[in-house]
Short mmCIF file of C-alpha atoms in Angstrom, two decimals:
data_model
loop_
_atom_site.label_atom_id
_atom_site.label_comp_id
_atom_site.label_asym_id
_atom_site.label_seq_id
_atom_site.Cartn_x
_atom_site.Cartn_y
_atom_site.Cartn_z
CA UNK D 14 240.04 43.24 147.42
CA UNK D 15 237.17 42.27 144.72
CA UNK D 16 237.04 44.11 141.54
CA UNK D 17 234.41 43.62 138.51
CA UNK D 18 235.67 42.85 135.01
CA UNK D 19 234.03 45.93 133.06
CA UNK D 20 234.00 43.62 129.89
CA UNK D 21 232.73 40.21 131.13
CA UNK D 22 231.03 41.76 134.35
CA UNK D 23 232.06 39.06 136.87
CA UNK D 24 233.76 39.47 139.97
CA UNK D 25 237.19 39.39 140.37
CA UNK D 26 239.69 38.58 143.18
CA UNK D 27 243.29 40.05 142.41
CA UNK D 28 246.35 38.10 143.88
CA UNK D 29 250.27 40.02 144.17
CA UNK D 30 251.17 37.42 141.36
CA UNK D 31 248.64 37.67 138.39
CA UNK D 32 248.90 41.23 137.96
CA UNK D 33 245.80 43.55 136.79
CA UNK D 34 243.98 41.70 134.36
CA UNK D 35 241.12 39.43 134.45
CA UNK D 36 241.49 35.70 134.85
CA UNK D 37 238.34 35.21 132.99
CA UNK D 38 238.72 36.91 129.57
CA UNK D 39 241.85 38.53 129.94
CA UNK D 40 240.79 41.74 130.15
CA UNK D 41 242.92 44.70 131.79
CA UNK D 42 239.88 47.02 132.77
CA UNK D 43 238.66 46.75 136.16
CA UNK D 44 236.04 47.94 138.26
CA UNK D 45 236.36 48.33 142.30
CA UNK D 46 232.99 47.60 143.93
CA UNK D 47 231.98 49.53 146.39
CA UNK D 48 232.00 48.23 150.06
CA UNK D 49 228.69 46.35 151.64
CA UNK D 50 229.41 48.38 154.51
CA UNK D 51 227.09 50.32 155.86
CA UNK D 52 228.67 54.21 155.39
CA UNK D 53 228.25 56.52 157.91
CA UNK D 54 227.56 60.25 156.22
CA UNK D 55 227.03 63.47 158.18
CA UNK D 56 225.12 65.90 156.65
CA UNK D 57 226.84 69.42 156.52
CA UNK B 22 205.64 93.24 179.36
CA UNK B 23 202.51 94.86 178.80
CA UNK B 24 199.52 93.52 176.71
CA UNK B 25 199.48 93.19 173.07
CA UNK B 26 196.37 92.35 170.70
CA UNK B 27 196.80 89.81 167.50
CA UNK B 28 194.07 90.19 164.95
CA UNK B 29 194.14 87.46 162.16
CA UNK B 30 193.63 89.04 158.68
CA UNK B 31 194.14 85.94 156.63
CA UNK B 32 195.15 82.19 156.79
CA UNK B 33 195.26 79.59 154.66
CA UNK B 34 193.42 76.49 154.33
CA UNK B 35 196.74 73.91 155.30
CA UNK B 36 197.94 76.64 158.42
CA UNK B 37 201.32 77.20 156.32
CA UNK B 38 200.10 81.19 155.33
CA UNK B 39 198.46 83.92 157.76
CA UNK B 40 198.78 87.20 157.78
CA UNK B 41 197.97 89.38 161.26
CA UNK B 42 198.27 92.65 163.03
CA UNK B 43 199.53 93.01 166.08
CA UNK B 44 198.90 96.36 167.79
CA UNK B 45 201.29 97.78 171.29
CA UNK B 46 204.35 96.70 170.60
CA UNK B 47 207.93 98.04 169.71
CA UNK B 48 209.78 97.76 166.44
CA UNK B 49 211.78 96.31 168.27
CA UNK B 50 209.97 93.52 169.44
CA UNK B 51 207.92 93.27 165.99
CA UNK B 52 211.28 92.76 164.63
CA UNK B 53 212.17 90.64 167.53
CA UNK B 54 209.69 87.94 166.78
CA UNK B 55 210.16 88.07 163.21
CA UNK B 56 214.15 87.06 164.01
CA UNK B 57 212.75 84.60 166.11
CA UNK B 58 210.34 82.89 163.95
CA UNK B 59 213.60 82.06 161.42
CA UNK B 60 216.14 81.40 163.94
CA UNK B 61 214.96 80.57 167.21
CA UNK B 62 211.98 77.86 166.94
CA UNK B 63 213.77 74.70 166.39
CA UNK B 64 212.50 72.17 163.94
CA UNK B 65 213.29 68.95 163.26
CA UNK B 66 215.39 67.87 160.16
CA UNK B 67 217.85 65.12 159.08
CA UNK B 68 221.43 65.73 160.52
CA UNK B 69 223.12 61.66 159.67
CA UNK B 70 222.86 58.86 158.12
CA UNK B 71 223.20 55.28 157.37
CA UNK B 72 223.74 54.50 153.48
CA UNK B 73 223.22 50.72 153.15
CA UNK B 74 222.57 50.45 149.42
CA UNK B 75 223.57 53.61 147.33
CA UNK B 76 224.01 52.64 143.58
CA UNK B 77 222.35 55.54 142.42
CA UNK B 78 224.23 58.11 140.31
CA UNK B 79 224.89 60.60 143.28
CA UNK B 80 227.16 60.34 146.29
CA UNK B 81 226.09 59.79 149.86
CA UNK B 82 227.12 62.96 150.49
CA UNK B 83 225.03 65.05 148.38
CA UNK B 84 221.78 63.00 148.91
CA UNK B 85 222.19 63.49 152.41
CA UNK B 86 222.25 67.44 151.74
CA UNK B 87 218.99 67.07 149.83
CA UNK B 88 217.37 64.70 153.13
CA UNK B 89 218.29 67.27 155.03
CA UNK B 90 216.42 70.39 153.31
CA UNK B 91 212.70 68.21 153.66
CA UNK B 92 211.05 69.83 156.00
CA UNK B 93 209.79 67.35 158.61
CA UNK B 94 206.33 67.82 161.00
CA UNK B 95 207.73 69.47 164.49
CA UNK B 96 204.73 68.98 166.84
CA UNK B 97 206.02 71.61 169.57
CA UNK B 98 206.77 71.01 172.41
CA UNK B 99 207.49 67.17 172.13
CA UNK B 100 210.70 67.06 171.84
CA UNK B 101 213.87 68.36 173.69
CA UNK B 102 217.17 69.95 171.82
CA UNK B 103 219.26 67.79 170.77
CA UNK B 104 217.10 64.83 170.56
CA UNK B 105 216.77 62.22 167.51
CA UNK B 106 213.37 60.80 165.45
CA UNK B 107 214.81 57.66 162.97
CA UNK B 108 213.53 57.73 159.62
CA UNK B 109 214.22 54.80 156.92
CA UNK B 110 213.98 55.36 153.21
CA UNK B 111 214.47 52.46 150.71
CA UNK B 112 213.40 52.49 146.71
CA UNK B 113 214.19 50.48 143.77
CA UNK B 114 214.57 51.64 140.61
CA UNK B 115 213.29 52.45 138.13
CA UNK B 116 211.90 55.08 139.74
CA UNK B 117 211.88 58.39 141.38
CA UNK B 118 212.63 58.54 145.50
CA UNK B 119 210.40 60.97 146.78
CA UNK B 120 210.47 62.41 150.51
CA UNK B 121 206.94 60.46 150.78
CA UNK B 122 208.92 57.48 150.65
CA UNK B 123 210.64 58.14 154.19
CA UNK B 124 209.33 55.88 156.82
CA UNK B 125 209.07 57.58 160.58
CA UNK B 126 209.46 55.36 163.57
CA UNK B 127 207.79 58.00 165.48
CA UNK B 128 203.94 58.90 164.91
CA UNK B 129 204.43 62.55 165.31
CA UNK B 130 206.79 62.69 162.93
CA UNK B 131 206.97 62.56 159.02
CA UNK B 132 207.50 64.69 155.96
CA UNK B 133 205.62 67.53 155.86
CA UNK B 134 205.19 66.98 152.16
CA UNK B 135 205.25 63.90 150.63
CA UNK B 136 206.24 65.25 147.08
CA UNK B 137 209.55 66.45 147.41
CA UNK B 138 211.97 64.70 144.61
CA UNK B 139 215.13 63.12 146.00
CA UNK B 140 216.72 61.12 143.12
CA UNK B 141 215.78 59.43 139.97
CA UNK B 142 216.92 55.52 140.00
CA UNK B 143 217.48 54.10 136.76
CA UNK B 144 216.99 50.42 136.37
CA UNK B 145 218.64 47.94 139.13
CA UNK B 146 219.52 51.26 140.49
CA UNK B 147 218.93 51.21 144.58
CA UNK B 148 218.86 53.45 147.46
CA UNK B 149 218.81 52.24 151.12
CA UNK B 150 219.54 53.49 153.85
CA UNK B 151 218.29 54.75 157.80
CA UNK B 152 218.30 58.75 158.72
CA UNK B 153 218.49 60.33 161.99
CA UNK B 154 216.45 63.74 162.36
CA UNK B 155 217.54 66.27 165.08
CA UNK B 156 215.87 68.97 166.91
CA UNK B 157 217.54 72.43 166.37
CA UNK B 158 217.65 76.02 165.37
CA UNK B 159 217.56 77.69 162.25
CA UNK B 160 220.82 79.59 163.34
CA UNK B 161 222.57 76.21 163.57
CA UNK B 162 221.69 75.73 160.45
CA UNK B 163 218.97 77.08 157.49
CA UNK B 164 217.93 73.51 157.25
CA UNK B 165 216.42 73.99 160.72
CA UNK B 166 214.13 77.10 159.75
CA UNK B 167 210.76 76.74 160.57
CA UNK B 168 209.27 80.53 159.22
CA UNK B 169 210.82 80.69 155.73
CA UNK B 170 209.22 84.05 154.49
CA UNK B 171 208.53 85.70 157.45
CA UNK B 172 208.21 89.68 157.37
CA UNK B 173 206.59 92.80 158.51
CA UNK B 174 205.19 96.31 157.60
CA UNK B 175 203.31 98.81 159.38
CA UNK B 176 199.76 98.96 159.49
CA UNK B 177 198.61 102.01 157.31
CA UNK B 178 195.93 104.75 157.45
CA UNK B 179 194.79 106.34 154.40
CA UNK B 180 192.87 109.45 154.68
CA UNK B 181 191.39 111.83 151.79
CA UNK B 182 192.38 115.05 152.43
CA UNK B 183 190.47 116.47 149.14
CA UNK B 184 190.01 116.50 145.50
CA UNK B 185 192.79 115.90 143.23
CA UNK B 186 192.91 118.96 140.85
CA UNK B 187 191.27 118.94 137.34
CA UNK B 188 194.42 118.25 135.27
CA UNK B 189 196.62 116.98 138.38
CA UNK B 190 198.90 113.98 137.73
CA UNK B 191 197.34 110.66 137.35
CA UNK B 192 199.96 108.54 138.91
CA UNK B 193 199.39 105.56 140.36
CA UNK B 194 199.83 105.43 144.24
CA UNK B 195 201.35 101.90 144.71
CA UNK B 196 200.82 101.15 148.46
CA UNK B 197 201.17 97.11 149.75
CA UNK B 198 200.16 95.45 152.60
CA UNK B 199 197.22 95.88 154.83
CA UNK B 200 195.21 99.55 155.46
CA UNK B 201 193.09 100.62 157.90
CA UNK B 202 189.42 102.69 157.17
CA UNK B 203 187.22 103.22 160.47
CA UNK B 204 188.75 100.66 161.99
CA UNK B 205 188.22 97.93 159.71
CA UNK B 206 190.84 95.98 157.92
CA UNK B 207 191.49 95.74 154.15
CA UNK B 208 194.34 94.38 152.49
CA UNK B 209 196.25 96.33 149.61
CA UNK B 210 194.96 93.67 146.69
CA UNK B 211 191.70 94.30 147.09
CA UNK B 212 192.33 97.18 145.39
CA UNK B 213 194.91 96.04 143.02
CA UNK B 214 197.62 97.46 145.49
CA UNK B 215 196.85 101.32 143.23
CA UNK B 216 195.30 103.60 145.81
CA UNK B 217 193.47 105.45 142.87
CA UNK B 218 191.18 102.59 142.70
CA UNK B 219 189.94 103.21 145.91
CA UNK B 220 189.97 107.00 145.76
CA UNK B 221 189.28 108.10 142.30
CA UNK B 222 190.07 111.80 141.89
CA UNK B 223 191.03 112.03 145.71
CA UNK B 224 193.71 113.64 147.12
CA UNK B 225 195.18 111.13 149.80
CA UNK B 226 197.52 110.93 152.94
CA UNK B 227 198.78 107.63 153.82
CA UNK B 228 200.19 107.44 157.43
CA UNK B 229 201.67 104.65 159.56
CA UNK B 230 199.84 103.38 162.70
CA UNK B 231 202.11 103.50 165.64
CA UNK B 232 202.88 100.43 167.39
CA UNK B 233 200.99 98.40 164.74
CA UNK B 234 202.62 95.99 162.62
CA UNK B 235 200.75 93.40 159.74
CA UNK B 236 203.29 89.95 159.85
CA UNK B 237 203.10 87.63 157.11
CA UNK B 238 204.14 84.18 157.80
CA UNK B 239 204.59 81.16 156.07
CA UNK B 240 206.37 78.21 157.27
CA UNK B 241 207.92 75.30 155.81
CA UNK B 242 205.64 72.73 156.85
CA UNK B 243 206.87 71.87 160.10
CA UNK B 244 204.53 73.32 162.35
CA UNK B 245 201.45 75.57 161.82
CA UNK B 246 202.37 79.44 161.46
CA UNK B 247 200.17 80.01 164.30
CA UNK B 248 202.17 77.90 166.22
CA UNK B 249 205.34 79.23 164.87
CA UNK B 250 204.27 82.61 166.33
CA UNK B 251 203.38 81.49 169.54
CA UNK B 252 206.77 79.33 169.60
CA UNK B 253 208.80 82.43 168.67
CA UNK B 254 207.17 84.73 171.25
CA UNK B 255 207.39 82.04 173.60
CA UNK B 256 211.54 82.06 172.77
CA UNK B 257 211.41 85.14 173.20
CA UNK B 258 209.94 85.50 177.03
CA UNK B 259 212.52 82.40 177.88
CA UNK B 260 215.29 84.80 177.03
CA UNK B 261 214.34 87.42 178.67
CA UNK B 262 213.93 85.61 181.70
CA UNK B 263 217.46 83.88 181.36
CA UNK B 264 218.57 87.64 180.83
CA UNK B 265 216.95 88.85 183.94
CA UNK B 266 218.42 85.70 186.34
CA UNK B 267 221.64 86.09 184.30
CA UNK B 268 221.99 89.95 185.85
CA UNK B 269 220.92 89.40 189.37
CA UNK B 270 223.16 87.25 190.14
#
């Protein structure tokens, strides 16, 4: 799962040990990018 | 069905606007090709799509609504129900993402404006992605209207029938939409839509002419209103004949 630190901006790649928080600057803030996927939509 | 006569009264430069009188037919019918001009005569307008890149400030979902409503050019009779035209957009902000900006893989097909807003993108702001257009009604869905003010009155006769008195009301005699004097033609405006214009200190009966009806038309882009008539009436006749096998069976 990759987040984005909202303080220093860089991507971030959680693990089950480190907990929320970013291994960069330490901050506890982050963003989930969304998907490169290419999203499907229907229009109603 | 017997014969009916069109007379054009008015049309505008781009085809989207005309205005004609049709003479020998029913309310019924009148009213019948009016329904069919909004619901019948399919069009062709975006139904899915592919987001690649949306890091604008509005979901996927809601941009596709607004792709949807452009109207798109529906040459008739090129395409079947059902079937799909491809059409790519892709803008970089800063900047405004305007239908013009669609790309058509087919020739016949493209916006039928090119000024039609779709988002603002702020800086590094992006919007990619493919669309697929789809031939259907307007009862499937408004998006799919071709006529979008499409309506009807009767064709009017005035007649003076004598003076007005000497201290008779002066009220204006609002009357809109088309008239007809010794069989010539003359829309309501002309006159500022106030009978007394035309007839100053006249006494006048307006009547309706039966079985003749002034249409205005204007579509959304997608096709020429004369071809939106024909299209409709053409609807029409295919039901009618479905109707007719469907009972002798």
């Amino acid at each position: 799962m990759s987040y984005k630190c909202s303080r220093c901006k860089r991507d971030v790649e959680l693990d089950e040990y480190g907990g929320v928080r970013c291994p960069y600057c330490g901050h506890r803030v982050l963003l989930k990018e969304r998907s490169r996927d290419v999203k499907e939509v229907q229009v109603e | 069905m017997s014969e009916f006569d069109v007379e054009f009264i008015d049309r505008s430069e781009d085809d989207r606007d005309a205005r004609f009188v049709v003479r020998g037919v029913t309310p019924a019918f009148a009213n019948g090709i009016r329904r069919a001009m909004i619901a019948d005569v399919p069009t062709l307008s975006i139904d899915e799509l592919r987001v690649i890149e949306n890091s604008s400030v509005m979901f996927d979902e809601m941009i596709g609504l607004r792709l949807g409503l452009v109207p798109l050019t529906t040459p008739p009779g090129e395409f079947e129900e059902g079937e799909t035209v491809t059409l790519a957009l892709d803008v970089q902000g800063p900047a405004t993402a305007y239908s013009g900006d669609l790309v058509s893989a087919d020739g016949m097909v493209a916006p039928a404006d090119e000024n039609v807003p779709i988002i603002d993108l702020k800086e590094s702001q992006r919007l990619e992605l493919e669309a697929e257009a789809v031939l259907d009604h307007g009862k499937t869905h408004a998006k799919h209207q071709g006529g979008v003010a499409v309506g009807y009155r009767h064709l009017q006769t005035v007649e003076v029938v004598g003076d007005l008195g000497e201290f008779a009301d002066d009220d204006p005699q609002i009357l809109r939409g088309v008239i007809e004097e010794d069989g010539e033609l003359v829309p309501t405006e002309e006159f500022g839509n106030d009978l007394r214009n035309r007839y100053p200190g006249k006494e006048v009966r307006v009547e309706d002419v039966p079985g003749a009806f002034v249409f205005d038309v204007e579509t959304d882009g997608s096709m020429s209103a004369p071809e939106l008539v024909l299209e409709a009436v053409d609807s029409l006749y295919a039901r009618a004949d479905e109707l007719e096998e469907a009972v002798q069976l």
